[in-house]
Coordinates of C-alpha atoms in Angstrom, one line a residue:
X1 CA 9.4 -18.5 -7.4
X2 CA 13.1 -17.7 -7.6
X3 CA 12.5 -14.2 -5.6
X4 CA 14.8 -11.8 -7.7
X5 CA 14.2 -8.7 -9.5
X6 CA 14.0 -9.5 -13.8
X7 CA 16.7 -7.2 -15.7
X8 CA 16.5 -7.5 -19.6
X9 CA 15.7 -11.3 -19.9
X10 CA 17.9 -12.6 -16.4
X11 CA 16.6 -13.3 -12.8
X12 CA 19.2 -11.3 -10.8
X13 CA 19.6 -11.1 -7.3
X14 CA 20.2 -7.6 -5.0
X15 CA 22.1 -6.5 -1.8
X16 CA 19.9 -7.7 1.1
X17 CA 16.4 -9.7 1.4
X18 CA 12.8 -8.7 2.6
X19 CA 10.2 -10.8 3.7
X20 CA 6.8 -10.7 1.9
X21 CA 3.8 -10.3 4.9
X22 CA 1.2 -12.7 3.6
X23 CA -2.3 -12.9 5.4
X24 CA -1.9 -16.6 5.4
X25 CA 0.2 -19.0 4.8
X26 CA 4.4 -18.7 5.5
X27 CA 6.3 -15.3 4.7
X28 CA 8.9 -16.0 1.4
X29 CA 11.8 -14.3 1.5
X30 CA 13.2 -11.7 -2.2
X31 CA 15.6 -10.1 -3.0
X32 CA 16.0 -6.6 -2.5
X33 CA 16.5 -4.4 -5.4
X34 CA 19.2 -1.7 -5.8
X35 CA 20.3 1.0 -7.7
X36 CA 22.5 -0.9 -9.8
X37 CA 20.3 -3.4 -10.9
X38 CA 18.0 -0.1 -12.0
X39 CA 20.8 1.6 -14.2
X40 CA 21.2 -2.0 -15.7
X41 CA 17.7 -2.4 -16.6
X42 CA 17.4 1.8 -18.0
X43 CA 20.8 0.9 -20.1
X44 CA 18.5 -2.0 -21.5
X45 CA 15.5 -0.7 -22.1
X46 CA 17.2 2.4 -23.9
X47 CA 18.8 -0.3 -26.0
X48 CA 15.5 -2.1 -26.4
X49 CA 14.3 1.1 -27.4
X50 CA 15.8 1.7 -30.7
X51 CA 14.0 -1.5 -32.1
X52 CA 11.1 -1.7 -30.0
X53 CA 10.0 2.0 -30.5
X54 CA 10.1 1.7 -34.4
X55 CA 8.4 -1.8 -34.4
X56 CA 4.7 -2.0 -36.3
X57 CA 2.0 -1.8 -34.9
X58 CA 0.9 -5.4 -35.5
X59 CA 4.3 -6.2 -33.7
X60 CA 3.5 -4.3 -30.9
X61 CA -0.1 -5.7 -31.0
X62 CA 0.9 -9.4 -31.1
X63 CA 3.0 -8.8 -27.9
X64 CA 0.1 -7.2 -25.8
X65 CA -1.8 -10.0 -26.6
X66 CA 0.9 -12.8 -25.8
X67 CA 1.2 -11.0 -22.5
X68 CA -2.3 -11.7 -21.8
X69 CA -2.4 -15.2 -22.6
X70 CA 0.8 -16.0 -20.6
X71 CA -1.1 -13.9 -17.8
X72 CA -3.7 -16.4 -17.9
X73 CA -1.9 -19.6 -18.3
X74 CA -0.5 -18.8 -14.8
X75 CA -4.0 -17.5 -14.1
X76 CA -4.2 -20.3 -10.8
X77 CA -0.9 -19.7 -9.3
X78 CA -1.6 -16.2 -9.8
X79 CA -4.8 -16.1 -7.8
X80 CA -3.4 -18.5 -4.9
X81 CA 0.0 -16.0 -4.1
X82 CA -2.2 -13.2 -4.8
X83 CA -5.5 -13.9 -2.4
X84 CA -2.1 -14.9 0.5
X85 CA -0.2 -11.9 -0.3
X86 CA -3.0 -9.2 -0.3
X87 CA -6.2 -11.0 1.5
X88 CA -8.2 -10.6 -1.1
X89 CA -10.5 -12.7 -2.6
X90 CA -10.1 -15.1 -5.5
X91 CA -13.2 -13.9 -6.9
X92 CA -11.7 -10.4 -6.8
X93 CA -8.2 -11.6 -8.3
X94 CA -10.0 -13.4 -10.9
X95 CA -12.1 -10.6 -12.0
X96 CA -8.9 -7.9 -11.9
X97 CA -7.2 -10.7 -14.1
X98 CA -9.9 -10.7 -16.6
X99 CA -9.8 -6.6 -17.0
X100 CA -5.6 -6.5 -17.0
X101 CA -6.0 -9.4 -19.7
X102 CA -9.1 -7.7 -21.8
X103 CA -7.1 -4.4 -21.5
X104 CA -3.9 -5.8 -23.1
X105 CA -6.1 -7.1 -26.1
X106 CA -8.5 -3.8 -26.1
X107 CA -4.6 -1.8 -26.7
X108 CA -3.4 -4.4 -29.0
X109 CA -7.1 -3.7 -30.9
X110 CA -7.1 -0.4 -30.9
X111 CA -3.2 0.4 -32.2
X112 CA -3.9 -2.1 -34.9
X113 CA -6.4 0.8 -36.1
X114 CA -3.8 3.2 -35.7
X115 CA -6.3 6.1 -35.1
X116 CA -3.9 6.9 -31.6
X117 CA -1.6 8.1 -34.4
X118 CA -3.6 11.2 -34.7
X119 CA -1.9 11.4 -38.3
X120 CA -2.3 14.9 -39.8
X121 CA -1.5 15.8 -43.2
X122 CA -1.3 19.3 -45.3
X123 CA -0.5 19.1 -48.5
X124 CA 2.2 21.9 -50.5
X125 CA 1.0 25.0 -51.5
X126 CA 3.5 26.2 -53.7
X127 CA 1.9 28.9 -55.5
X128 CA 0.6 30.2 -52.4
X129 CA 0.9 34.4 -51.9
X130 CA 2.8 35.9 -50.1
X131 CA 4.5 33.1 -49.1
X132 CA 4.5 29.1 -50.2
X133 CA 3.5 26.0 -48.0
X134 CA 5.6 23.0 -47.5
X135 CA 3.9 19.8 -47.0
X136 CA 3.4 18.8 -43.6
X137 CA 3.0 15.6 -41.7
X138 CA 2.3 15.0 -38.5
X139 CA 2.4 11.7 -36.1
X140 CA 2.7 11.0 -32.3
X141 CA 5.5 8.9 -31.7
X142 CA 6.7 7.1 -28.7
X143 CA 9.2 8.9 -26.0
X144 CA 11.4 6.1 -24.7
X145 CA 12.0 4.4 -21.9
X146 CA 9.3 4.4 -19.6
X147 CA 8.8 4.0 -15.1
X148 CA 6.0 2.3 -13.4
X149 CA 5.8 2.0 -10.1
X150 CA 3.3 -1.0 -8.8
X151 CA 0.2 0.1 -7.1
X152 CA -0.9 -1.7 -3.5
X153 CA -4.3 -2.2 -3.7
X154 CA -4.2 -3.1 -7.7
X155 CA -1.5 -6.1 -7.9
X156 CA -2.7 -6.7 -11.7
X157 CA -4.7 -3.9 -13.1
X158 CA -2.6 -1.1 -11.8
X159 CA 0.9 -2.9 -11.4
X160 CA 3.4 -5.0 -13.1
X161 CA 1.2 -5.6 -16.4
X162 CA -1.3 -3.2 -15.6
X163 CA -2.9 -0.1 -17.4
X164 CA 0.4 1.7 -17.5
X165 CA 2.4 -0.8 -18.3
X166 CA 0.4 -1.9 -21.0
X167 CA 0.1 1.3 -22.4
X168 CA 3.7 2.5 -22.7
X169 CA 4.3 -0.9 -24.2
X170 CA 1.2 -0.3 -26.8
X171 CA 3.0 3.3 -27.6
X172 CA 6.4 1.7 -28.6
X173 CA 8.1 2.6 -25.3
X174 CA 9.8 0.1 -22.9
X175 CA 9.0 -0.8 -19.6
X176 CA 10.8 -0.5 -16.3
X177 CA 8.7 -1.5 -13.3
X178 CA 9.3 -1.3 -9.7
X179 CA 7.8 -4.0 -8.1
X180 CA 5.5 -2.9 -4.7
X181 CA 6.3 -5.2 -1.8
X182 CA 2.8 -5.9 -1.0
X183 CA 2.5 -8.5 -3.3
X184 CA 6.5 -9.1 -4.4
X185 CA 5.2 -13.3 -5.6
X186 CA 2.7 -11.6 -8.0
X187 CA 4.8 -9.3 -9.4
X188 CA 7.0 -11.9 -10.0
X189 CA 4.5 -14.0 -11.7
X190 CA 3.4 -11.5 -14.1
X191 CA 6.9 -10.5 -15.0
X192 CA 7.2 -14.1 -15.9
X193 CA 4.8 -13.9 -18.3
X194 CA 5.4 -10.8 -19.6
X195 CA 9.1 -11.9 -20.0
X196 CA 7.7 -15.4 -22.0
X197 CA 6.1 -13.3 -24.1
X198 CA 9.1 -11.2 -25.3
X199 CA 10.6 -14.1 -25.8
X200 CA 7.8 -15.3 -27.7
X201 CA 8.0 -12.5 -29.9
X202 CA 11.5 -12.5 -30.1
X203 CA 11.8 -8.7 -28.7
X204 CA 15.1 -7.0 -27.1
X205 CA 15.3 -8.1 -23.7
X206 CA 15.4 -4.6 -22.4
X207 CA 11.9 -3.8 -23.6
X208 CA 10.9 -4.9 -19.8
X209 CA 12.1 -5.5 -16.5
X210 CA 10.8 -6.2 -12.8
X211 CA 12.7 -4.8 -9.7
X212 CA 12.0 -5.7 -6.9
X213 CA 11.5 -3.7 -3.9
X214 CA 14.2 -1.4 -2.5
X215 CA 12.2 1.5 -1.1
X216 CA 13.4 5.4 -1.6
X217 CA 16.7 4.0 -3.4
X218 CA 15.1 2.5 -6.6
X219 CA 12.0 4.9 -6.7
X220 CA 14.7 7.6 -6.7
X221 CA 17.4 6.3 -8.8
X222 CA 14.2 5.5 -11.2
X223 CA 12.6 8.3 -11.3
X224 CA 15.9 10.2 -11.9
X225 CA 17.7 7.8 -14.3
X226 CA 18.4 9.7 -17.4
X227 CA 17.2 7.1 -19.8
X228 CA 13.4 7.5 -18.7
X229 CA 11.2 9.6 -20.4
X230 CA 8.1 9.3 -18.1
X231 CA 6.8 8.1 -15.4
X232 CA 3.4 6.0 -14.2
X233 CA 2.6 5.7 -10.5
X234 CA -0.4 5.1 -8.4
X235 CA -0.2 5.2 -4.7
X236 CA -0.5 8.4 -1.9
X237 CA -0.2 11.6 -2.2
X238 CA 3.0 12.1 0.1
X239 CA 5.0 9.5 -2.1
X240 CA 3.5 10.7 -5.5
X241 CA 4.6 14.5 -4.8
X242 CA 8.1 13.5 -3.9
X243 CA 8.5 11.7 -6.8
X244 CA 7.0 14.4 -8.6
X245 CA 9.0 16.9 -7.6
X246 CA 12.0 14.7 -8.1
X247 CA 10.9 14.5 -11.6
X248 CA 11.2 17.9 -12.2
X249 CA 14.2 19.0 -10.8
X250 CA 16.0 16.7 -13.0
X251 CA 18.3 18.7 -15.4
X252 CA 16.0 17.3 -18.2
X253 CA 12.6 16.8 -16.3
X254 CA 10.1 14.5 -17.3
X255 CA 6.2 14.2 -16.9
X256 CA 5.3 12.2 -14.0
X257 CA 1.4 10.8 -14.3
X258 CA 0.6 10.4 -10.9
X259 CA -2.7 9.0 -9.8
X260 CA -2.8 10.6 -5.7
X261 CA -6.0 10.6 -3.9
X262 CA -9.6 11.7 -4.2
X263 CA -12.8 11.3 -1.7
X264 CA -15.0 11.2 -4.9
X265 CA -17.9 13.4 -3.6
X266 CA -21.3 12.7 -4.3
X267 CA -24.2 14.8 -4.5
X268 CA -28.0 13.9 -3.5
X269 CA -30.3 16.2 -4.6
X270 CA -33.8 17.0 -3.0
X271 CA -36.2 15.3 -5.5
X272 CA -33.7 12.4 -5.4
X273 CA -33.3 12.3 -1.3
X274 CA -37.4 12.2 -1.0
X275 CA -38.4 9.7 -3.8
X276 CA -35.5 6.9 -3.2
X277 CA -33.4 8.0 -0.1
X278 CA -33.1 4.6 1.5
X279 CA -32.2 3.0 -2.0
X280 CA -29.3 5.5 -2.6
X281 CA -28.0 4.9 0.9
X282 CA -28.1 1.0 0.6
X283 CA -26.1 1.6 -2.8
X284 CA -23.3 4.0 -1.1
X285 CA -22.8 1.6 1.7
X286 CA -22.1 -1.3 -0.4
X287 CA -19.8 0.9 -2.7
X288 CA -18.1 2.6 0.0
X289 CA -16.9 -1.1 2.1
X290 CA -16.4 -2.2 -1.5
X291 CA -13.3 -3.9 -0.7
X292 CA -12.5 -2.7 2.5
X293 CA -12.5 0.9 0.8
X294 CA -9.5 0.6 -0.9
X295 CA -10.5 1.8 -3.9
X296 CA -9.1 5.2 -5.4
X297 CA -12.7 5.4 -6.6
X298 CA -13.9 4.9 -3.2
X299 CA -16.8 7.3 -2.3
X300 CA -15.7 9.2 0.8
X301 CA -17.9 11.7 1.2
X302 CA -21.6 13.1 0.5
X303 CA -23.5 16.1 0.4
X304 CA -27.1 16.1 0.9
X305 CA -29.8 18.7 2.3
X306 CA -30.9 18.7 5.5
X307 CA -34.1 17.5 6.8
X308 CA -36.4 14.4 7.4
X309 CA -35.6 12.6 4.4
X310 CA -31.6 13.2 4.8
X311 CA -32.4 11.2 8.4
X312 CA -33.8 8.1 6.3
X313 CA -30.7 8.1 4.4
X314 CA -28.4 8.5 6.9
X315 CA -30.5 5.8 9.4
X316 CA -30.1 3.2 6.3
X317 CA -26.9 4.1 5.9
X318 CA -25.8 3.5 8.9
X319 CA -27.8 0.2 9.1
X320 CA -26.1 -1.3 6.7
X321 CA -22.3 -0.2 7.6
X322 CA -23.3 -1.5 10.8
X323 CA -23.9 -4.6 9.7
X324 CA -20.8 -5.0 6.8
X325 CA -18.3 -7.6 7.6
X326 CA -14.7 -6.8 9.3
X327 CA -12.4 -7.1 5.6
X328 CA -8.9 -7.6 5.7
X329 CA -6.9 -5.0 4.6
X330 CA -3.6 -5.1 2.0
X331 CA -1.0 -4.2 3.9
X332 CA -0.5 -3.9 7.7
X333 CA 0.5 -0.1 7.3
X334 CA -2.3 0.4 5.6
X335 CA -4.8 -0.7 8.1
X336 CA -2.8 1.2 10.8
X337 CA -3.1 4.5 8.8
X338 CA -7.1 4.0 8.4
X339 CA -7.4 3.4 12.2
X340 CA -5.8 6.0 13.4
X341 CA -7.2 8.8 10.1
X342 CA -11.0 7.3 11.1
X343 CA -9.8 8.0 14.9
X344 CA -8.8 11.7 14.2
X345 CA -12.4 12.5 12.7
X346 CA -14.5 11.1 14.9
X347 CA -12.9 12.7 17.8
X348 CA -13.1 16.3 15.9
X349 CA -15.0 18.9 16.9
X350 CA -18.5 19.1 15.4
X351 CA -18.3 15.5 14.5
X352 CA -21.0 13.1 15.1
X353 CA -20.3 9.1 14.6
X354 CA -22.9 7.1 13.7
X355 CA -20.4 4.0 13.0
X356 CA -17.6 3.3 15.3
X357 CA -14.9 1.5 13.6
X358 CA -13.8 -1.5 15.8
X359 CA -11.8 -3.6 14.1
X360 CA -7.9 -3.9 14.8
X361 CA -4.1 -5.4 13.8
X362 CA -4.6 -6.0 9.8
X363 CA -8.7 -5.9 9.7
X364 CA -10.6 -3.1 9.2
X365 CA -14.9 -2.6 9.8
X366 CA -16.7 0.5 8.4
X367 CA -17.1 4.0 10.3
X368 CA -19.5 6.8 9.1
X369 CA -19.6 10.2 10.5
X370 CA -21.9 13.3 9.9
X371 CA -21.4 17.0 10.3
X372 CA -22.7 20.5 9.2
X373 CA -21.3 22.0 6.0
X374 CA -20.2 24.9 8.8
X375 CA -17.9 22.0 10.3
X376 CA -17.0 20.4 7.0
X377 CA -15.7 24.3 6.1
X378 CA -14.1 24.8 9.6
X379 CA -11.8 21.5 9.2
X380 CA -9.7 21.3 6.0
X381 CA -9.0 17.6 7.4
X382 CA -12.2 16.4 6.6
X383 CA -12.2 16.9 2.7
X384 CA -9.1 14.5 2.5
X385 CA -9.2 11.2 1.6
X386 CA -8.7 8.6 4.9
X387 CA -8.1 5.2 2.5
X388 CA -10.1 2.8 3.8
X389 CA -13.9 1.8 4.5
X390 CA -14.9 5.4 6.2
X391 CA -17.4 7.3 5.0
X392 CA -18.1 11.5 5.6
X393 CA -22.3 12.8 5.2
X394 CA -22.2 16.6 5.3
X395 CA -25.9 18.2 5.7
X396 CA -26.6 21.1 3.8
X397 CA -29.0 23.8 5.2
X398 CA -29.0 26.0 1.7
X399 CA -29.4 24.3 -1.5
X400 CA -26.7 27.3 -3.2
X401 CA -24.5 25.4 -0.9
X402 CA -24.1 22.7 -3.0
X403 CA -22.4 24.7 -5.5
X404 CA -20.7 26.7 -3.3
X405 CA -18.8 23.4 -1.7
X406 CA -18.6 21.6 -5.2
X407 CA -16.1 24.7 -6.2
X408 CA -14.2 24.5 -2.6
X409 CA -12.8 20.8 -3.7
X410 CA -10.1 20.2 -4.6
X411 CA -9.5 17.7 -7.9
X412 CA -10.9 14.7 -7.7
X413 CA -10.9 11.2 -10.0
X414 CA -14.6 10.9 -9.7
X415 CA -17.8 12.9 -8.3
X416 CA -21.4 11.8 -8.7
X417 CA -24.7 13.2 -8.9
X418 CA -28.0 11.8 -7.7
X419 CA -30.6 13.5 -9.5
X420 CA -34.2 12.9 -10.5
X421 CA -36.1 15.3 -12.6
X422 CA -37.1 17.7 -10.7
X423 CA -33.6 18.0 -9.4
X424 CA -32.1 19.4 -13.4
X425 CA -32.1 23.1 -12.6
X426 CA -29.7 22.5 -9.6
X427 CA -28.0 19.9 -11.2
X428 CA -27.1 21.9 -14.5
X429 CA -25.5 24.4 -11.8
X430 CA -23.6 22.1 -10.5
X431 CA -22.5 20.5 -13.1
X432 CA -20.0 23.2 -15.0
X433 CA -18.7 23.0 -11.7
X434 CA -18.0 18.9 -11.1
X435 CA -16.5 18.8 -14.6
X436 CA -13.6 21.6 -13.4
X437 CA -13.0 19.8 -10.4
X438 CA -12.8 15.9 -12.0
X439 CA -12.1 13.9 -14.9
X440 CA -15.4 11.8 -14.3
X441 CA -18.8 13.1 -13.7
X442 CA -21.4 10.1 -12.7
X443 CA -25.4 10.3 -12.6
X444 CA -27.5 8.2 -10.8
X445 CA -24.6 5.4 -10.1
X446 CA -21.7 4.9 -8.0
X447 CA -18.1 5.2 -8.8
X448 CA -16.3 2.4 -7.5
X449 CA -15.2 0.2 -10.5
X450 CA -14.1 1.8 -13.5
X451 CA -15.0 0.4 -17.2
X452 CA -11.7 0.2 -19.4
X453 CA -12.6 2.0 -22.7
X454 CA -12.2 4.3 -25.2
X455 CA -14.5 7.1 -23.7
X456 CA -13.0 6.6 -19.9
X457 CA -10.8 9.1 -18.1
X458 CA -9.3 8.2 -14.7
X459 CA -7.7 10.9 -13.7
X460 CA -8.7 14.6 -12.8
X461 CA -7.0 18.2 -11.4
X462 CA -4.1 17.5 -8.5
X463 CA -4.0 16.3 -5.9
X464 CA -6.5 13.9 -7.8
X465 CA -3.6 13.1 -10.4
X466 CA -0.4 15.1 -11.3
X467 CA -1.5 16.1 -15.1
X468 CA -4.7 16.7 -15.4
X469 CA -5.5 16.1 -19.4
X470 CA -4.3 12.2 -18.8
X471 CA -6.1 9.2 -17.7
X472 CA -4.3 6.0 -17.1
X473 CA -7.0 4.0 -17.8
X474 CA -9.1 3.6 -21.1
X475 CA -7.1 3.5 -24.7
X476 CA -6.4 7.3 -24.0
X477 CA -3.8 6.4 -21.8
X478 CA -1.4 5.5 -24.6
X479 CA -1.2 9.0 -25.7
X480 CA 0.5 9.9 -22.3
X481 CA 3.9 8.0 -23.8
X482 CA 3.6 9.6 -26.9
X483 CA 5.1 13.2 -28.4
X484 CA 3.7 14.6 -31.7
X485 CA 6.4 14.9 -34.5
X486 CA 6.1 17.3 -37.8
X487 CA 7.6 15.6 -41.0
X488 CA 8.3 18.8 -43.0
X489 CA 9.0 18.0 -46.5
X490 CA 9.3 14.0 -46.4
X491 CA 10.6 12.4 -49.3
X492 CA 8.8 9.2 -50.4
X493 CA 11.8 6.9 -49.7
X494 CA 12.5 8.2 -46.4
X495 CA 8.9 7.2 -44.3
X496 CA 8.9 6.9 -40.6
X497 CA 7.4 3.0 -39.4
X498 CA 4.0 4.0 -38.3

């Protein structure tokens, strides 16, 4: 651990020092990143660029998977700094290193295809009336350099050699990351290997580089460096929009893929509520404390009508959240900001608690409320996501009320139905709805975890993400660092490297 930021191939050091905040074990001390060592690594990976985005496919390929078996080499040393750094578990770690490994290969697999291409071709039509056609070819291509910004609650799978990451690096683009101080050792880890794997591969040092903390100033200077072409961030919906809208003031502005916030509703439908109430409840419970809640896919909120069988669900529920261990959370700002959002609902008007949360400092225990869907429409607050282990039940007197609520939402990454069969009339309803308001519709499961692969989309309308025909995770996500381009005319011995 050296505790510098990586710029094109050298371990450089930064104006000023932070201290990590561990949950055990001593605080290490890095090196704070600046604007200067940003333009440095931009000026590099635009460099990088001009190889690295006209490399093969197999090139490209090979250096996804290198990166994944230097991630795994360090695999221990990983998932001691990591379980200090963040408090969670090396079980956890171990099974987030396995999916950030398997997606680097699953990329590497599927551009060695080189179906992502999309490759379109007509052919001339010279004697064609009125007018003749040229021959046309089309192909995406990669946009250049590329941001990510390193998620908290994701120190593998969403950060340094995460989906994004791995997917702008799949497309042909480069790679500048901005570490999250949450978990700076990690970051530094994983840069490692990343960086032993260009080297490996004998690639342009600029294809990636690690920064290292530096708040506001490297986000900004990021975000607005001329050289990048895009930008990947996960994290809240305050920081997302300002970078966001930073993005597009810029005189050239660029798409930001933004992944926000989201209380992942989910519907339980009458037949469903009387034949396995207390089974559905036992299954949201667990998914909702699923990590202390601090999952984006975290399920926040559920509908359900009114009645006896809603009290059997809501008795289990509250059984078992009861009962749930006190979990550690990532960051002690974090934890702060779920006390005191859990705080503000319960003490709302209209709100009954059934869980009091009662945990404090950097711990966090589960807290449940109920209210009336008159309530839940009377306070806007209650439809936004409070990121942690809490979880809303809103009681529905009128059935048409489910669709009625399902179209008040605002986007979200995930929303769930649980259905059985004599619930498909109101389900079919509801469903034209659900798929307007996210990018993944779920029957009869919960949504915490998602499954990297072709068919996935993570993403959904704002404030869920910021572009709403993305996912950043699944292979679809390389197509967010691509651009089509029409080859009009192409000689044989002028052929782009495809």
């Amino acid at each position: 651990m050296n505790g510098h930021s990586l710029i094109a191939g050298k371990w450089l050091t930064g104006e000023g020092d932070f201290q990590s905040a561990p949950t055990t074990g001593d605080a290490k001390t890095y090196s704070m990143g600046t604007a200067e060592l940003v333009d440095q690594a931009c000026i590099a990976a635009e460099e990088a660029f001009w190889s690295f985005g006209y490399s093969s496919r197999n090139e490209r390929a090979d250096f996804l998977e290198r990166i994944a078996d230097e991630i795994e080499g360090r695999g221990a040393e990983i998932t001691e700094i990591g379980s200090a750094e963040t408090g969670l578990p090396a079980a956890r770690l171990e099974g987030e290193r396995g999916r950030t490994t398997g997606q680097l290969r699953l990329f590497a697999a599927h551009i060695r295809k080189g179906d992502y291409l999309d490759l379109r071709h007509d052919p001339a039509l010279p004697d064609r009336q009125p007018l003749p056609r040229p021959h046309l070819k089309m192909a995406q291509r990669p946009i250049g350099p590329v941001a990510v910004f390193g998620a908290s609650n994701f120190p593998l799978a969403f950060s340094t050699a995460g989906g994004d990451t791995a997917a702008a690096l799949a497309a042909g683009c480069p790679v500048v990351v901005k570490g999250h101080t949450a978990h700076p050792g990690t970051g530094e880890i994983v840069a490692e290997a990343v960086d032993a794997a260009r080297r490996a591969c004998d690639l342009h040092p600029g294809v990636f580089s690690f920064v290292q903390g530096g708040g506001r100033v490297v986000g900004t200077t990021l975000v607005q460096h001329n050289y990048i072409k895009a930008v990947g961030f996960t994290g809240s919906l305050a920081g997302g929009r300002a970078l966001f809208d930073l993005c597009a003031a810029r005189p050239e502005p660029i798409p930001f893929f933004g992944e926000l916030g989201s209380v992942n509703p989910m519907f339980i439908l009458p037949e469903a509520l009387a034949a396995r109430g207390s089974e559905i409840a036992a299954g949201w419970a667990e998914s909702l404390t699923m990590g202390a809640g601090q999952f984006c896919t975290n399920p926040g909120l559920v509908l359900l009508p009114a009645g006896t069988a809603a009290n059997v669900f809501l008795d289990t529920a509250a059984k078992a959240l009861r009962e749930a261990d006190a979990q550690v959370m990532l960051t002690d700002g974090i934890a702060q900001a779920y006390h005191s959002g859990q705080s503000q609902i319960a003490t709302a008007e209209g709100v009954t608690t059934r869980v009091v949360e009662t945990a404090d400092g950097r711990n966090a225990r589960a807290a449940f409320h109920v209210v009336s869907a008159e309530v839940f429409r009377a306070i806007p607050n209650l439809a936004h996501e409070v990121f942690g282990p809490m979880g809303i039940a809103v009681l529905v007197d009128d059935l048409s009320d489910f669709v009625d609520m399902a179209k008040s939402f605002e986007g979200q990454l995930t929303a769930t139905v649980q259905m059985d069969a004599g619930d498909a009339e109101l389900a079919n309803r509801l469903l034209p709805v659900l798929e307007r308001k996210a990018g993944r519709v779920l029957f009869n499961g919960f949504p915490t975890g998602v499954e990297v692969a072709d068919s996935m989309v993570h993403g959904g309308p704002y404030p869920a993400s910021t572009n709403f025909g993305a996912t950043s995770v699944g292979t679809l996500s390389i197509r967010r660092f691509l651009r089509p381009v029409c080859y009009q005319n192409l000689p044989d011995v002028v052929q782009p490297i495809l």
